[in-house]
Each structure stands twice: as C-alpha cells, then as structure tokens.
Coordinates of C-alpha atoms and ligand atoms in Angstrom, one line a residue:
X264 CA 23.8 -71.3 -3.1
X265 CA 23.9 -67.6 -4.1
X266 CA 27.3 -66.1 -4.7
X267 CA 27.6 -62.7 -3.0
X268 CA 30.0 -61.1 -5.4
X269 CA 29.7 -59.4 -8.8
X270 CA 29.8 -61.2 -12.0
X271 CA 33.3 -61.5 -13.6
X272 CA 34.3 -58.4 -15.5
X273 CA 31.6 -56.3 -13.6
X274 CA 32.5 -53.9 -10.8
X275 CA 30.9 -52.0 -7.9
X276 CA 32.1 -48.4 -7.7
X277 CA 32.4 -47.3 -4.0
X278 CA 32.1 -43.6 -3.4
X279 CA 35.8 -42.8 -3.9
X280 CA 36.0 -44.6 -7.2
X281 CA 32.5 -43.5 -8.4
X282 CA 33.6 -39.9 -7.7
X283 CA 36.6 -40.3 -10.1
X284 CA 34.4 -41.8 -12.8
X285 CA 31.9 -39.0 -12.5
X286 CA 34.6 -36.4 -12.5
X287 CA 35.8 -37.5 -15.9
X288 CA 32.2 -37.6 -17.1
X289 CA 31.5 -34.1 -15.9
X290 CA 34.7 -32.8 -17.6
X291 CA 33.6 -34.6 -20.8
X292 CA 30.1 -33.3 -20.6
X293 CA 31.4 -29.7 -20.1
X294 CA 33.6 -30.1 -23.2
X295 CA 30.5 -31.2 -25.1
X296 CA 28.7 -28.0 -24.1
X297 CA 31.8 -25.9 -25.1
X298 CA 31.9 -27.5 -28.6
X299 CA 28.0 -27.3 -29.1
X300 CA 27.2 -31.0 -28.7
X301 CA 23.7 -31.7 -27.4
X302 CA 23.3 -34.6 -25.0
X303 CA 21.1 -37.5 -26.0
X304 CA 20.1 -40.7 -24.0
X305 CA 19.5 -43.9 -25.8
X306 CA 18.4 -47.3 -24.4
X307 CA 20.9 -49.8 -23.1
X308 CA 18.9 -52.6 -24.8
X309 CA 18.4 -52.5 -28.6
X310 CA 17.4 -54.9 -31.4
X311 CA 20.4 -57.2 -32.0
X312 CA 20.4 -56.4 -35.7
X313 CA 21.0 -52.7 -35.2
X314 CA 23.9 -53.2 -32.8
X315 CA 25.4 -56.0 -35.0
X316 CA 25.3 -54.2 -38.3
X317 CA 28.8 -53.3 -39.3
X318 CA 30.1 -53.5 -35.8
X319 CA 32.7 -56.1 -36.8
X320 CA 33.1 -59.7 -36.0
X321 CA 35.0 -59.1 -32.8
X322 CA 32.2 -57.1 -31.1
X323 CA 29.4 -59.2 -32.7
X324 CA 30.8 -62.3 -31.0
X325 CA 31.0 -60.6 -27.7
X326 CA 27.7 -59.0 -27.4
X327 CA 25.4 -59.8 -24.5
X328 CA 22.6 -61.0 -26.8
X329 CA 19.4 -62.7 -25.8
X330 CA 15.8 -63.3 -26.6
X331 CA 13.5 -61.1 -24.5
X332 CA 10.1 -62.2 -23.1
X333 CA 8.4 -61.0 -26.3
X334 CA 10.6 -63.3 -28.4
X335 CA 12.6 -60.4 -29.8
X336 CA 16.4 -60.9 -30.5
X337 CA 18.0 -58.1 -28.4
X338 CA 21.4 -57.2 -27.0
X339 CA 22.9 -54.8 -24.5
X340 CA 24.7 -52.0 -26.3
X341 CA 28.5 -52.7 -26.9
X342 CA 28.9 -49.1 -28.1
X343 CA 26.8 -45.9 -28.9
X344 CA 27.6 -45.3 -32.6
X345 CA 25.0 -47.8 -34.0
X346 CA 22.2 -46.3 -31.7
X347 CA 23.1 -42.8 -32.9
X348 CA 23.1 -43.8 -36.4
X349 CA 19.6 -45.3 -35.9
X350 CA 18.4 -42.1 -34.4
X351 CA 19.8 -40.0 -37.2
X352 CA 18.2 -42.2 -39.8
X353 CA 14.8 -42.0 -38.1
X354 CA 13.7 -39.5 -35.5
X355 CA 16.4 -36.9 -36.3
X356 CA 16.5 -37.3 -40.1
X357 CA 15.2 -33.8 -40.7
X358 CA 17.4 -32.0 -38.3
X359 CA 19.7 -29.4 -39.7
X360 CA 23.3 -30.4 -40.4
X361 CA 25.9 -30.5 -39.0
X362 CA 24.3 -32.3 -36.0
X363 CA 26.5 -32.6 -32.9
X364 CA 25.5 -35.2 -30.4
X365 CA 27.0 -36.3 -27.1
X366 CA 26.2 -39.2 -24.8
X367 CA 27.7 -40.9 -21.8
X368 CA 26.8 -44.2 -20.1
X369 CA 27.6 -47.9 -19.6
X370 CA 28.3 -50.4 -22.4
X371 CA 28.6 -54.2 -22.4
X372 CA 31.1 -56.5 -24.1
X373 CA 31.9 -60.0 -23.2
X374 CA 35.6 -59.2 -23.3
X375 CA 38.2 -61.3 -21.5
X376 CA 38.7 -59.2 -18.3
X377 CA 42.1 -57.9 -17.8
X378 CA 43.7 -54.6 -16.7
X379 CA 41.6 -51.9 -18.3
X380 CA 39.3 -54.3 -20.0
X381 CA 35.9 -54.9 -18.4
X382 CA 32.6 -56.4 -19.4
X383 CA 30.8 -53.3 -18.2
X384 CA 32.5 -50.1 -19.0
X385 CA 31.7 -46.4 -19.6
X386 CA 32.3 -44.1 -22.5
X387 CA 31.9 -40.4 -23.2
X388 CA 30.9 -40.4 -26.8
X389 CA 30.8 -37.5 -29.4
X390 CA 29.3 -37.8 -32.9
X391 CA 29.5 -35.1 -35.6
X392 CA 27.0 -35.8 -38.4
X393 CA 26.5 -34.3 -41.8
X394 CA 29.9 -32.9 -42.8
X395 CA 32.4 -34.7 -45.2
X396 CA 34.9 -31.8 -44.8
X397 CA 38.3 -32.1 -43.2
X398 CA 37.1 -29.4 -40.8
X399 CA 34.8 -32.1 -39.2
X400 CA 37.7 -34.5 -38.8
X401 CA 39.9 -31.8 -37.4
X402 CA 37.2 -30.9 -34.8
X403 CA 37.0 -34.4 -33.6
X404 CA 40.7 -34.7 -33.2
X405 CA 40.8 -31.3 -31.4
X406 CA 38.1 -32.4 -29.1
X407 CA 40.1 -35.7 -28.3
X408 CA 43.1 -33.7 -27.5
X409 CA 41.2 -31.1 -25.5
X410 CA 39.7 -33.7 -23.1
X411 CA 43.1 -35.4 -22.5
X412 CA 44.6 -31.9 -21.8
X413 CA 41.8 -30.8 -19.5
X414 CA 42.2 -34.0 -17.5
X415 CA 45.8 -33.0 -17.0
X416 CA 47.7 -35.8 -18.8
X417 CA 51.3 -35.1 -19.5
X418 CA 52.4 -38.0 -21.6
X419 CA 50.1 -39.3 -24.4
X420 CA 50.0 -39.6 -28.2
X421 CA 47.4 -40.1 -30.9
X422 CA 47.8 -42.9 -33.3
X423 CA 46.1 -41.9 -36.7
X424 CA 45.5 -43.8 -39.9
X425 CA 42.9 -43.8 -42.8
X426 CA 40.8 -46.8 -43.7
X427 CA 40.7 -45.6 -47.3
X428 CA 44.4 -46.4 -47.7
X429 CA 44.0 -50.2 -47.2
X430 CA 40.5 -50.5 -48.5
X431 CA 41.5 -48.5 -51.6
X432 CA 44.3 -50.9 -52.4
X433 CA 42.2 -54.1 -51.7
X434 CA 39.2 -52.8 -53.7
X435 CA 41.3 -51.9 -56.7
X436 CA 42.6 -55.4 -56.6
X437 CA 39.1 -56.7 -56.8
X438 CA 38.8 -58.1 -53.2
X439 CA 35.3 -58.3 -52.0
X440 CA 34.2 -56.3 -49.0
X441 CA 33.8 -59.4 -46.8
X442 CA 37.3 -60.5 -47.4
X443 CA 38.5 -56.9 -46.9
X444 CA 36.8 -57.0 -43.5
X445 CA 38.6 -60.2 -42.5
X446 CA 41.9 -58.7 -43.6
X447 CA 41.2 -55.5 -41.6
X448 CA 40.2 -57.5 -38.5
X449 CA 43.5 -59.6 -38.7
X450 CA 45.5 -56.3 -39.0
X451 CA 43.7 -54.8 -36.0
X452 CA 44.7 -57.8 -34.0
X453 CA 48.3 -57.4 -35.3
X454 CA 48.2 -60.9 -37.0
X455 CA 50.0 -59.4 -39.9
X456 CA 51.3 -62.6 -41.6
X457 CA 47.8 -64.1 -41.6
X458 CA 46.4 -60.8 -43.1
X459 CA 48.9 -61.1 -45.9
X460 CA 48.1 -64.7 -46.5
X461 CA 44.4 -64.0 -46.8
X462 CA 45.2 -61.1 -49.2
X463 CA 47.2 -63.5 -51.3
X464 CA 44.5 -66.1 -51.3
X465 CA 41.8 -63.6 -52.1
X466 CA 43.6 -63.1 -55.6
X467 CA 45.7 -60.0 -54.9
X468 CA 48.6 -59.4 -57.2
X469 CA 52.3 -60.0 -56.1
X470 CA 52.9 -56.3 -56.2
X471 CA 49.7 -55.6 -54.1
X472 CA 51.1 -57.9 -51.4
X473 CA 54.5 -56.2 -51.6
X474 CA 52.8 -52.8 -51.3
X475 CA 50.8 -53.9 -48.2
X476 CA 54.0 -55.2 -46.6
X477 CA 55.7 -51.9 -47.2
X478 CA 52.7 -50.0 -45.9
X479 CA 52.7 -52.0 -42.6
X480 CA 56.2 -50.7 -42.0
X481 CA 55.3 -47.1 -42.9
X482 CA 54.9 -45.4 -39.6
X483 CA 56.5 -42.7 -37.6
X484 CA 56.0 -39.4 -35.7
X485 CA 57.3 -37.1 -38.3
X486 CA 53.7 -36.7 -39.7
X487 CA 54.2 -35.1 -43.0
X488 CA 57.3 -37.0 -43.9
X489 CA 55.4 -40.4 -43.2
X490 CA 52.5 -39.1 -45.3
X491 CA 54.9 -38.4 -48.2
X492 CA 56.4 -41.8 -47.9
X493 CA 52.9 -43.5 -47.8
X494 CA 51.9 -41.6 -50.8
X495 CA 54.9 -43.0 -52.7
X496 CA 54.2 -46.5 -51.5
X497 CA 50.5 -46.5 -52.7
X498 CA 51.1 -44.4 -55.9
X499 CA 49.5 -47.1 -58.1
X500 CA 46.2 -47.0 -56.2
X501 CA 44.2 -43.9 -57.0
X502 CA 41.8 -43.9 -54.1
X503 CA 44.5 -44.8 -51.6
X504 CA 46.4 -41.7 -52.8
X505 CA 43.2 -39.7 -52.3
X506 CA 43.0 -41.1 -48.7
X507 CA 46.5 -40.1 -47.9
X508 CA 45.7 -36.5 -49.3
X509 CA 42.6 -36.4 -47.1
X510 CA 44.7 -37.2 -44.0
X511 CA 47.2 -34.6 -44.9
X512 CA 44.6 -31.9 -45.2
X513 CA 43.0 -33.0 -41.8
X514 CA 46.4 -33.0 -40.0
X515 CA 47.5 -29.7 -41.5
X516 CA 44.2 -28.0 -40.4
X517 CA 44.6 -29.5 -36.9
X518 CA 48.3 -28.5 -36.6
X519 CA 47.7 -25.0 -37.9
X520 CA 44.9 -24.2 -35.5
X521 CA 47.3 -24.8 -32.7
X522 CA 46.6 -28.4 -31.5
X523 CA 49.8 -29.9 -30.4
X524 CA 49.7 -33.5 -29.6
X525 CA 52.3 -36.1 -30.4
X526 CA 51.0 -37.9 -33.5
X527 CA 51.9 -41.4 -34.7
X528 CA 51.0 -42.0 -38.3
X529 CA 50.4 -45.7 -39.1
X530 CA 49.7 -46.2 -42.8
X531 CA 48.5 -49.8 -42.2
X532 CA 46.5 -49.0 -39.0
X533 CA 43.1 -50.8 -38.8
X534 CA 40.3 -50.7 -36.1
X535 CA 38.0 -53.6 -35.1
X536 CA 34.8 -51.8 -36.1
X537 CA 33.7 -52.5 -39.7
X538 CA 31.8 -49.2 -40.4
X539 CA 34.8 -46.9 -40.8
X540 CA 35.4 -45.4 -44.2
X541 CA 37.9 -42.6 -43.6
X542 CA 40.4 -41.3 -41.0
X543 CA 40.6 -43.5 -37.9
X544 CA 42.5 -42.9 -34.6
X545 CA 43.1 -43.9 -31.0
X546 CA 44.7 -42.0 -28.1
X547 CA 47.3 -43.9 -26.1
X548 CA 49.5 -43.5 -23.0
X549 CA 52.8 -45.4 -22.3
X550 CA 51.3 -47.1 -19.2
X551 CA 48.8 -49.1 -21.3
X552 CA 49.0 -51.2 -24.4
X553 CA 45.3 -50.6 -25.0
X554 CA 43.8 -47.3 -26.2
X555 CA 42.1 -44.7 -24.0
X556 CA 39.8 -43.5 -26.8
X557 CA 39.0 -44.5 -30.3
X558 CA 37.2 -43.0 -33.2
X559 CA 36.9 -42.3 -36.9
X560 CA 34.8 -41.5 -39.9
X561 CA 31.9 -43.7 -41.0
X562 CA 30.2 -42.2 -44.1
X563 CA 28.0 -45.2 -45.0
X564 CA 26.5 -46.3 -41.7
X565 CA 23.4 -44.0 -41.6
X566 CA 22.2 -45.0 -45.0
X567 CA 22.5 -48.7 -44.0
X568 CA 19.8 -47.9 -41.4
X569 CA 17.6 -46.4 -44.1
X570 CA 18.7 -42.8 -43.7
X571 CA 19.9 -40.4 -46.5
X572 CA 23.5 -40.9 -47.4
X573 CA 25.1 -38.9 -44.5
X574 CA 28.8 -38.3 -43.8
X575 CA 29.6 -38.7 -40.2
X576 CA 32.4 -39.3 -37.6
X577 CA 33.0 -39.5 -33.9
X578 CA 35.0 -40.5 -31.0
X579 CA 34.5 -42.5 -27.8
X580 CA 36.5 -41.8 -24.7
X581 CA 36.8 -44.7 -22.4
X582 CA 36.0 -43.3 -19.0
X583 CA 37.3 -46.3 -17.0
X584 CA 40.6 -46.3 -18.8
X585 CA 41.0 -42.5 -18.4
X586 CA 40.5 -42.9 -14.7
X587 CA 43.1 -45.8 -14.6
X588 CA 45.6 -43.8 -16.6
X589 CA 45.1 -40.6 -14.4
X590 CA 46.1 -42.8 -11.4
X591 CA 49.2 -44.1 -13.3
X592 CA 50.3 -40.7 -14.3
X593 CA 49.4 -39.3 -10.8
X594 CA 47.1 -36.8 -12.3
X595 CA 44.6 -35.6 -9.7
X596 CA 41.1 -34.2 -10.5
X597 CA 41.1 -30.4 -10.5
X598 CA 38.3 -29.9 -8.1
X599 CA 38.4 -27.0 -5.6
X600 CA 38.3 -28.1 -1.9
X601 CA 34.7 -27.9 -0.8
X602 CA 33.4 -27.0 2.7
X603 CA 31.7 -29.9 4.4
X604 CA 29.8 -29.1 7.6
X605 CA 28.6 -31.4 10.4
X606 CA 26.1 -30.0 12.8
X607 CA 26.1 -31.4 16.3
X608 CA 23.2 -30.9 18.6
X609 CA 24.2 -30.9 22.3
X610 CA 21.2 -32.9 23.6
X611 CA 17.9 -34.3 22.2
X612 CA 15.9 -31.2 22.4
X613 CA 18.2 -29.4 20.0
X614 CA 17.9 -31.9 17.1
X615 CA 15.2 -29.8 15.4
X616 CA 17.3 -26.7 15.5
X617 CA 20.2 -28.7 14.0
X618 CA 18.0 -29.9 11.1
X619 CA 16.8 -26.4 10.6
X620 CA 20.4 -25.0 10.4
X621 CA 21.4 -27.8 8.0
X622 CA 18.5 -26.7 5.6
X623 CA 19.6 -23.1 5.8
X624 CA 23.2 -24.0 5.0
X625 CA 22.3 -26.1 2.1
X626 CA 20.2 -23.3 0.8
X627 CA 23.4 -21.3 0.6
X628 CA 25.0 -24.2 -1.3
X629 CA 27.1 -25.4 1.7
X630 CA 27.0 -29.1 2.0
X631 CA 25.8 -29.9 5.6
X632 CA 24.9 -33.0 7.5
X633 CA 23.4 -33.5 11.0
X634 CA 25.0 -35.9 13.5
X635 CA 22.5 -38.8 13.8
X636 CA 24.3 -41.4 15.9
X637 CA 23.5 -39.9 19.3
X638 CA 27.2 -39.3 19.9
X639 CA 28.7 -37.1 22.5
X640 CA 30.2 -33.8 21.2
X641 CA 33.8 -35.1 21.5
X642 CA 33.0 -38.4 19.8
X643 CA 31.1 -36.6 17.2
X644 CA 34.1 -34.4 16.6
X645 CA 36.4 -37.2 16.2
X646 CA 34.0 -38.9 13.7
X647 CA 33.8 -35.6 11.8
X648 CA 37.7 -35.6 11.6
X649 CA 37.6 -39.1 10.1
X650 CA 35.1 -38.0 7.5
X651 CA 37.2 -35.0 6.5
X652 CA 34.6 -32.5 7.6
X653 CA 35.9 -29.0 7.3
X654 CA 33.6 -27.3 9.9
X655 CA 31.6 -28.5 12.9
X656 CA 28.7 -26.5 14.1
X657 CA 28.0 -27.2 17.8
X658 CA 24.4 -26.3 18.7
X659 CA 24.4 -25.8 22.5
X660 CA 21.6 -24.4 24.8
X661 CA 23.5 -21.5 26.1
X662 CA 24.7 -20.0 22.8
X663 CA 21.3 -20.7 21.3
X664 CA 19.6 -18.5 23.7
X665 CA 21.4 -15.6 22.1
X666 CA 20.8 -16.9 18.6
X667 CA 24.4 -18.1 18.4
X668 CA 26.3 -21.4 17.7
X669 CA 29.9 -22.7 18.1
X670 CA 31.7 -22.8 14.7
X671 CA 34.8 -25.1 14.7
X672 CA 37.4 -25.1 12.0
X673 CA 38.3 -28.8 11.9
X674 CA 41.7 -28.4 10.2
X675 CA 42.9 -25.5 12.3
X676 CA 41.3 -26.9 15.4
X677 CA 40.0 -23.4 16.4
X678 CA 36.5 -22.5 17.3
X679 CA 34.5 -19.4 17.9
X680 CA 30.9 -18.4 18.7
X681 CA 29.0 -16.9 15.8
X682 CA 25.7 -15.4 15.2
X683 CA 23.4 -17.9 13.4
X684 CA 22.3 -15.2 10.9
X685 CA 26.0 -15.0 9.8
X686 CA 26.8 -18.7 9.9
X687 CA 27.2 -19.2 6.1
X688 CA 29.3 -16.2 5.8
X689 CA 31.5 -17.2 8.6
X690 CA 32.0 -20.7 7.1
X691 CA 33.0 -19.2 3.8
X692 CA 35.2 -16.6 5.5
X693 CA 37.4 -19.1 7.3
X694 CA 38.8 -18.9 10.9
X695 CA 40.0 -15.7 12.6
Ligands
LIG949 P1 36.1 -48.6 -29.4 O1 37.6 -48.5 -29.9 O2 35.6 -50.0 -29.5 O3 35.3 -47.6 -30.4 O4 36.0 -48.1 -27.9 C1 36.3 -46.8 -27.6 C2 37.0 -46.8 -26.2 O5 36.1 -47.5 -25.3 C3 38.3 -47.6 -26.1 O6 39.4 -46.8 -26.6 C4 38.3 -47.9 -24.6 O7 38.8 -46.8 -23.9 C5 36.9 -48.1 -24.3 N1 36.6 -49.5 -24.2 C6 36.2 -50.4 -25.2 N2 36.1 -51.6 -24.7 C7 36.3 -51.6 -23.4 C8 36.4 -52.6 -22.4 N3 36.1 -53.9 -22.6 N4 36.7 -52.2 -21.2 C9 37.0 -50.9 -20.9 N5 37.0 -49.9 -21.8 C10 36.7 -50.3 -23.1 C11 33.9 -47.5 -30.2 O8 33.3 -47.9 -29.3 C12 33.3 -46.6 -31.4 N6 31.9 -46.5 -31.2 C13 34.0 -45.2 -31.3 C14 33.4 -44.3 -32.3 C15 32.5 -43.3 -32.0 N7 33.7 -44.3 -33.6 C16 33.0 -43.3 -34.2 N8 32.2 -42.7 -33.3

C-alpha cells in the first residue's frame, strides 16, 4: 500500500514557502555577484569517497550512501565544499587565484528531524580559494554579516574560534590526528568531560589537560580581551599562540573596515567537519540553538584531492534556517509590491483578444493571466480578489469596438475605460 506523504525529514514547498526560500537564494546570489563570486553547479550525486574525505564522522555516518546500478559506491552530497575542492583540484586547477565560487542547492543528511533540522535542506555556499591572508578570512566574515544584514535580521551574533588553537596544543602533546579528530568531534557535541578523558587517555600531560579546561572556559563578547586571555592560557604552545595571533589580525581587519556584528569568541570552539585548519565560525540567533550558517578555513583539503597545496575557506548559509529565523524575528522579504493583472473576456468570442492582450502586457513586464474557468465577470472579479490581483482588465464587445477595455483597480475598487494602446501605461500609473 503506497503512503501518499513525503519521507520523514523531506518537505514539499507550496508556492508561499517556495517563494520565501527563493527570496533568500536570490539575495544570496546577488551578494555573490556584488563580491565577485562566479556561480557553479555541481552534481547532487558524487563518489562516496570524495564526499566522505575529511567530512568528519558525524556527516559520514549520516550520508545517503548507496551502490548505483554500475556498482559504484556513491552518495547524495551532504555539503558543497568537498565537490568544490574536487573541482579546484581537477578542472579548475589552472585558474588564476584567488578563485571565488558560489553555489546554491539542496543537500542531504540523514539527521534526526527536528525544528530547523531536515534531511533535505538548502545552502547558499561561498568559497574563496587561493589566499592564506587574513584579508580572505575577513572577506568571508564580511560576506556572512552582509547577507544577514540584507535579509533584515535585528538580533544575531557570530561565534568565532580557531581550530589551530586546539590542534596546536594536541599536536605539541604528540596526539595523533585521528585522536585529535575524536576530541574535536566530542567538543563539537559539547561532550566536554568525555573530550578531556580521551585527551588524558591519549597521553596528554596534566598541564595540557589543565590548559584545555581553562581554554574551554575562555569565551566572551569583549573580543580583544578574550583573545589576550586565550594567548595567556596557551602561552606554552607555540602554534596555538600563532593561531590566536591570526584570529586577532582577522578580527582587527574586519572591525576596522566597518563590519559591526556582535562577536562571541570561544577559544575551545570546534565544528563537526574535519577539514578545518584555521578560523571557524557560525552565525546564530537567540530563537535557535542551532546555527544559521557555518564556515571556516580548510588549507589542506584541495591537496588531499590531488591538487596543489591551496589555502581556502568558505561559508555555507542554511537557507531553510534563515527562512525560519526571519519568521521568528518577523522580518519580511524586501520585495516591492508587483502589479498582477487578470484579463476577463466577456463572452467566448473575446477569448482570443484576452490572450493577445495578456501577451502584450507580459512583453512590457507586467504579470498577466487570462480568466480560464468560464466564470461570469462578477464571479471572475471575486476570484481575482481572492488571488490578490491588483488590476482586472474586462474585455467587453462595446469598448472593444473603439479599441478600449475596462481597467479596474482591485484595491481601490474603481474602474475606468482606457485605450488598449495605453493599457500598460495606465496600469503602471494607478487609478485616477
Ligand atoms: P555546516 O555547518 O555543516 O557546514 O552547514 C552549514 C549550514 O547548513 C548550517 O549552519 C545550517 O544552517 C545548514 N544545515 C546543516 N545541516 C542542516 C540540516 N540537517 N537541516 C537544515 N539545515 C542544515 C558546511 O556544510 C560546510 N560545508 C560549510 C563550509 C563551506 N565550510 C567551508 N566552506
């Protein structure tokens, strides 16, 4: 017996909801244009190994993975970054740097569905490839801020950390990368005690564990004060100190260029993905415990796919969560009211004329539909009201004889007879 509903975690978007998703996507795409990011389109299905490499245990375990009819191990993409790293390592390897790439589309993770967490979701993703400079990190942070501002959010903050702080400490203690990954995953899930136990069991010194404990408490919104404190906590670990310095430089640059978002620095912040090597961040709103966007620097991923060693970083904005958060913060899309015209022929023989007029209106960029349910004029007008049509054009035999039609403003409930040749102009002009 078939079940006539969507699979768990999958959704249909009806026109009202689809419009909101597309609105965010359009704003995100416009931002890409303004920052010089060229759009690319990559396949939804890729080799499992490409998507799994360095994605981290959590994502790996939740991939929609299967064997295709050709016997290949494949998966639905759980994110864009791996596909982009593949492209940069292969077809785009000779492109001049920096390379700026944008993509938007659907992604798949077998996550436990809950508010803001779906099995099919959408991201607007930006990757900046080829620069190891703090300018690149500052641009990605600026872009993240810019999108949230353009969408009209009033209350949000960006949580920032640096993978180099924790990894610097663990590496200096001689902890292997695999164990480092386990520790980072536990920290990402906020299982702090377990993370400290694994660190201890991996052979870290007493003072290392004490440093980590202190680090996990080092957080706050007074950015430069927190960074100073962090530097003091990690002073015995050279590359961790360098990571703090790198973060300071990035944030100075971002601040000085006029980007003013509330920043929460978390020295012990970790993200689920394994490929990060530098600054990492997430944007948050008080209405959600989960992030709206996430990103960071991944300087080793492209060489893993056989490319030249290439520094890179990026951010993915979760379109679904942005739409949900806009609703919670009562932020409405900034789209100008558009005219919407319904052409109503009075009688069968005027259908052709109605179609002809609709084509003419659309050619002048005015959205126009023709009544096609065979309704009487009064029924057609009440249907037009229900559909929030702004203007009705009534095509009647008498007016038509003089090349005229009746134009009705649906909101003001006023109508007048206008020359067909002036119809578009009259619609754009509004009522008398
Ligand atoms: P991510 O943190 O896994 O990072 O995902 C980024 C955003 O995608 C999240 O902040 C969230 O808005 C959205 N998202 C993730 N999973 C779900 C879900 N199950 N349901 C709804 N929305 C979800 C990445 O994907 C990295 N590729 C980001 C990146 C780009 N790093 C460097 N470049």
